[in-house]
Amino acid sequence: MCELNAFVVGPGKEELFLESVDIIRPEDGSVYLRSLFGEEKRFEGRIKEIQAIKRKILLECPK
Amino acid sequence: MCELNAFVVGPGKEELFLESVDIIRPEDGSVYLRSLFGEEKRFEGRIKEIQAIKRKILLECPK
């Protein structure tokens, strides 16, 4: 399986936002995420970087 | 391994843009991608959706 874990990046830390993410869809000023298990969350901010090998989605708040 | 394949989505088709993608970084009006093998490409457009289970990054041109 290839699910990813989403983290919110803050100053010097990463906070788990959603585990086992399947779908990531940038929308206007936010990011929609859906997990393998159908859990849906919306992050008010943007994708900073995705690291597939580390299975990480890094999210950041707008500056 | 959990690398992803990036496709450009056009009307009724998906065209391969870069295989075995590790890093995806949205930048201002473009998307930077780097493969497992160090190949780097920049797509002038944006991320439409990422489907982790299907291992797909869907890219689209600006409207």
mmCIF file of C-alpha atoms in Angstrom:
data_model
loop_
_atom_site.group_PDB
_atom_site.id
_atom_site.type_symbol
_atom_site.label_atom_id
_atom_site.label_comp_id
_atom_site.label_asym_id
_atom_site.label_seq_id
_atom_site.Cartn_x
_atom_site.Cartn_y
_atom_site.Cartn_z
ATOM 1 C CA MET A 1 0.000 0.000 0.000
ATOM 2 C CA CYS A 2 1.078 3.538 -0.610
ATOM 3 C CA GLU A 3 -0.905 5.755 1.692
ATOM 4 C CA LEU A 4 0.661 8.947 2.993
ATOM 5 C CA ASN A 5 0.526 10.753 6.316
ATOM 6 C CA ALA A 6 -0.233 14.471 6.382
ATOM 7 C CA PHE A 7 1.528 16.820 8.786
ATOM 8 C CA VAL A 8 1.171 20.515 9.452
ATOM 9 C CA VAL A 9 4.579 22.140 9.545
ATOM 10 C CA GLY A 10 5.099 24.812 12.152
ATOM 11 C CA PRO A 11 8.210 26.461 13.542
ATOM 12 C CA GLY A 12 10.498 23.560 14.414
ATOM 13 C CA LYS A 13 7.778 20.924 14.484
ATOM 14 C CA GLU A 14 5.438 18.745 12.446
ATOM 15 C CA GLU A 15 1.982 17.974 13.789
ATOM 16 C CA LEU A 16 -0.013 15.012 12.466
ATOM 17 C CA PHE A 17 -3.105 16.177 10.584
ATOM 18 C CA LEU A 18 -4.441 12.994 8.937
ATOM 19 C CA GLU A 19 -3.113 9.456 8.620
ATOM 20 C CA SER A 20 -3.403 7.005 5.733
ATOM 21 C CA VAL A 21 -4.233 9.655 3.158
ATOM 22 C CA ASP A 22 -5.313 8.451 -0.272
ATOM 23 C CA ILE A 23 -6.646 11.576 -2.027
ATOM 24 C CA ILE A 24 -5.110 15.057 -1.849
ATOM 25 C CA ARG A 25 -6.761 17.854 -3.812
ATOM 26 C CA PRO A 26 -5.606 21.474 -3.641
ATOM 27 C CA GLU A 27 -8.588 23.796 -3.705
ATOM 28 C CA ASP A 28 -8.862 27.539 -3.553
ATOM 29 C CA GLY A 29 -6.860 28.452 -0.450
ATOM 30 C CA SER A 30 -7.292 25.027 1.128
ATOM 31 C CA VAL A 31 -6.371 21.388 0.669
ATOM 32 C CA TYR A 32 -8.924 18.572 0.698
ATOM 33 C CA LEU A 33 -7.691 15.227 2.036
ATOM 34 C CA ARG A 34 -9.412 11.857 2.216
ATOM 35 C CA SER A 35 -8.042 8.829 4.004
ATOM 36 C CA LEU A 36 -8.191 5.191 2.976
ATOM 37 C CA PHE A 37 -10.976 4.826 5.501
ATOM 38 C CA GLY A 38 -13.115 7.580 4.029
ATOM 39 C CA GLU A 39 -12.254 10.189 6.625
ATOM 40 C CA GLU A 40 -12.300 13.640 5.031
ATOM 41 C CA LYS A 41 -10.535 16.749 6.261
ATOM 42 C CA ARG A 42 -9.868 20.166 4.813
ATOM 43 C CA PHE A 43 -6.750 22.105 5.686
ATOM 44 C CA GLU A 44 -6.848 25.889 5.420
ATOM 45 C CA GLY A 45 -3.498 26.473 3.842
ATOM 46 C CA ARG A 46 -1.418 24.802 1.187
ATOM 47 C CA ILE A 47 0.868 21.929 0.327
ATOM 48 C CA LYS A 48 4.470 22.760 1.155
ATOM 49 C CA GLU A 49 5.977 19.515 -0.120
ATOM 50 C CA ILE A 50 5.174 15.853 -0.619
ATOM 51 C CA GLN A 51 7.878 13.298 0.131
ATOM 52 C CA ALA A 52 6.655 10.024 -1.353
ATOM 53 C CA ILE A 53 9.466 7.817 -0.099
ATOM 54 C CA LYS A 54 9.030 9.122 3.436
ATOM 55 C CA ARG A 55 5.249 8.918 2.914
ATOM 56 C CA LYS A 56 4.799 12.479 4.094
ATOM 57 C CA ILE A 57 2.532 15.292 3.011
ATOM 58 C CA LEU A 58 3.742 18.560 4.536
ATOM 59 C CA LEU A 59 1.089 21.240 4.876
ATOM 60 C CA GLU A 60 1.678 24.853 5.797
ATOM 61 C CA CYS A 61 -0.509 27.730 6.845
ATOM 62 C CA PRO A 62 -0.684 30.749 4.567
ATOM 63 C CA LYS A 63 2.017 33.329 5.248
ATOM 64 C CA MET B 1 8.504 1.609 -2.074
ATOM 65 C CA CYS B 2 5.997 4.366 -2.489
ATOM 66 C CA GLU B 3 7.010 6.397 -5.478
ATOM 67 C CA LEU B 4 4.329 8.051 -7.598
ATOM 68 C CA ASN B 5 3.924 8.634 -11.317
ATOM 69 C CA ALA B 6 3.015 12.108 -12.558
ATOM 70 C CA PHE B 7 0.615 12.613 -15.447
ATOM 71 C CA VAL B 8 -0.591 15.715 -17.218
ATOM 72 C CA VAL B 9 -4.348 15.613 -17.558
ATOM 73 C CA GLY B 10 -5.799 16.873 -20.817
ATOM 74 C CA PRO B 11 -9.207 16.522 -22.403
ATOM 75 C CA GLY B 12 -9.956 12.791 -22.198
ATOM 76 C CA LYS B 13 -6.374 11.697 -21.646
ATOM 77 C CA GLU B 14 -3.475 11.463 -19.219
ATOM 78 C CA GLU B 15 0.062 11.878 -20.499
ATOM 79 C CA LEU B 16 3.029 10.618 -18.492
ATOM 80 C CA PHE B 17 5.190 13.495 -17.271
ATOM 81 C CA LEU B 18 7.628 11.863 -14.829
ATOM 82 C CA GLU B 19 7.924 8.376 -13.355
ATOM 83 C CA SER B 20 9.011 7.293 -9.889
ATOM 84 C CA VAL B 21 8.459 10.686 -8.307
ATOM 85 C CA ASP B 22 9.707 11.170 -4.770
ATOM 86 C CA ILE B 23 9.458 14.941 -4.152
ATOM 87 C CA ILE B 24 6.596 17.197 -5.264
ATOM 88 C CA ARG B 25 6.765 20.881 -4.379
ATOM 89 C CA PRO B 26 4.182 23.417 -5.551
ATOM 90 C CA GLU B 27 5.875 26.688 -6.408
ATOM 91 C CA ASP B 28 4.538 29.942 -7.704
ATOM 92 C CA GLY B 29 2.565 28.923 -10.803
ATOM 93 C CA SER B 30 4.522 25.721 -11.287
ATOM 94 C CA VAL B 31 5.214 22.358 -9.664
ATOM 95 C CA TYR B 32 8.715 21.040 -9.013
ATOM 96 C CA LEU B 33 9.121 17.263 -9.173
ATOM 97 C CA ARG B 34 12.126 15.074 -8.435
ATOM 98 C CA SER B 35 12.312 11.371 -9.124
ATOM 99 C CA LEU B 36 13.917 8.645 -7.055
ATOM 100 C CA PHE B 37 16.768 8.735 -9.538
ATOM 101 C CA GLY B 38 17.429 12.440 -9.132
ATOM 102 C CA GLU B 39 15.709 13.526 -12.331
ATOM 103 C CA GLU B 40 14.169 16.972 -11.863
ATOM 104 C CA LYS B 41 11.337 18.486 -13.859
ATOM 105 C CA ARG B 42 9.182 21.551 -13.483
ATOM 106 C CA PHE B 43 5.606 21.597 -14.678
ATOM 107 C CA GLU B 44 4.066 24.945 -15.592
ATOM 108 C CA GLY B 45 0.676 24.485 -14.040
ATOM 109 C CA ARG B 46 -0.663 22.997 -10.862
ATOM 110 C CA ILE B 47 -1.565 19.834 -9.004
ATOM 111 C CA LYS B 48 -5.112 18.750 -9.781
ATOM 112 C CA GLU B 49 -5.176 15.729 -7.484
ATOM 113 C CA ILE B 50 -2.920 13.105 -5.947
ATOM 114 C CA GLN B 51 -4.217 9.543 -5.700
ATOM 115 C CA ALA B 52 -1.837 7.736 -3.369
ATOM 116 C CA ILE B 53 -3.342 4.275 -3.692
ATOM 117 C CA LYS B 54 -3.259 4.494 -7.479
ATOM 118 C CA ARG B 55 0.220 6.078 -7.181
ATOM 119 C CA LYS B 56 -0.813 8.949 -9.411
ATOM 120 C CA ILE B 57 -0.049 12.650 -9.413
ATOM 121 C CA LEU B 58 -2.416 14.446 -11.768
ATOM 122 C CA LEU B 59 -1.155 17.760 -13.089
ATOM 123 C CA GLU B 60 -3.153 20.313 -15.033
ATOM 124 C CA CYS B 61 -2.344 23.362 -17.073
ATOM 125 C CA PRO B 62 -3.635 26.710 -15.832
ATOM 126 C CA LYS B 63 -7.116 27.559 -17.062
#
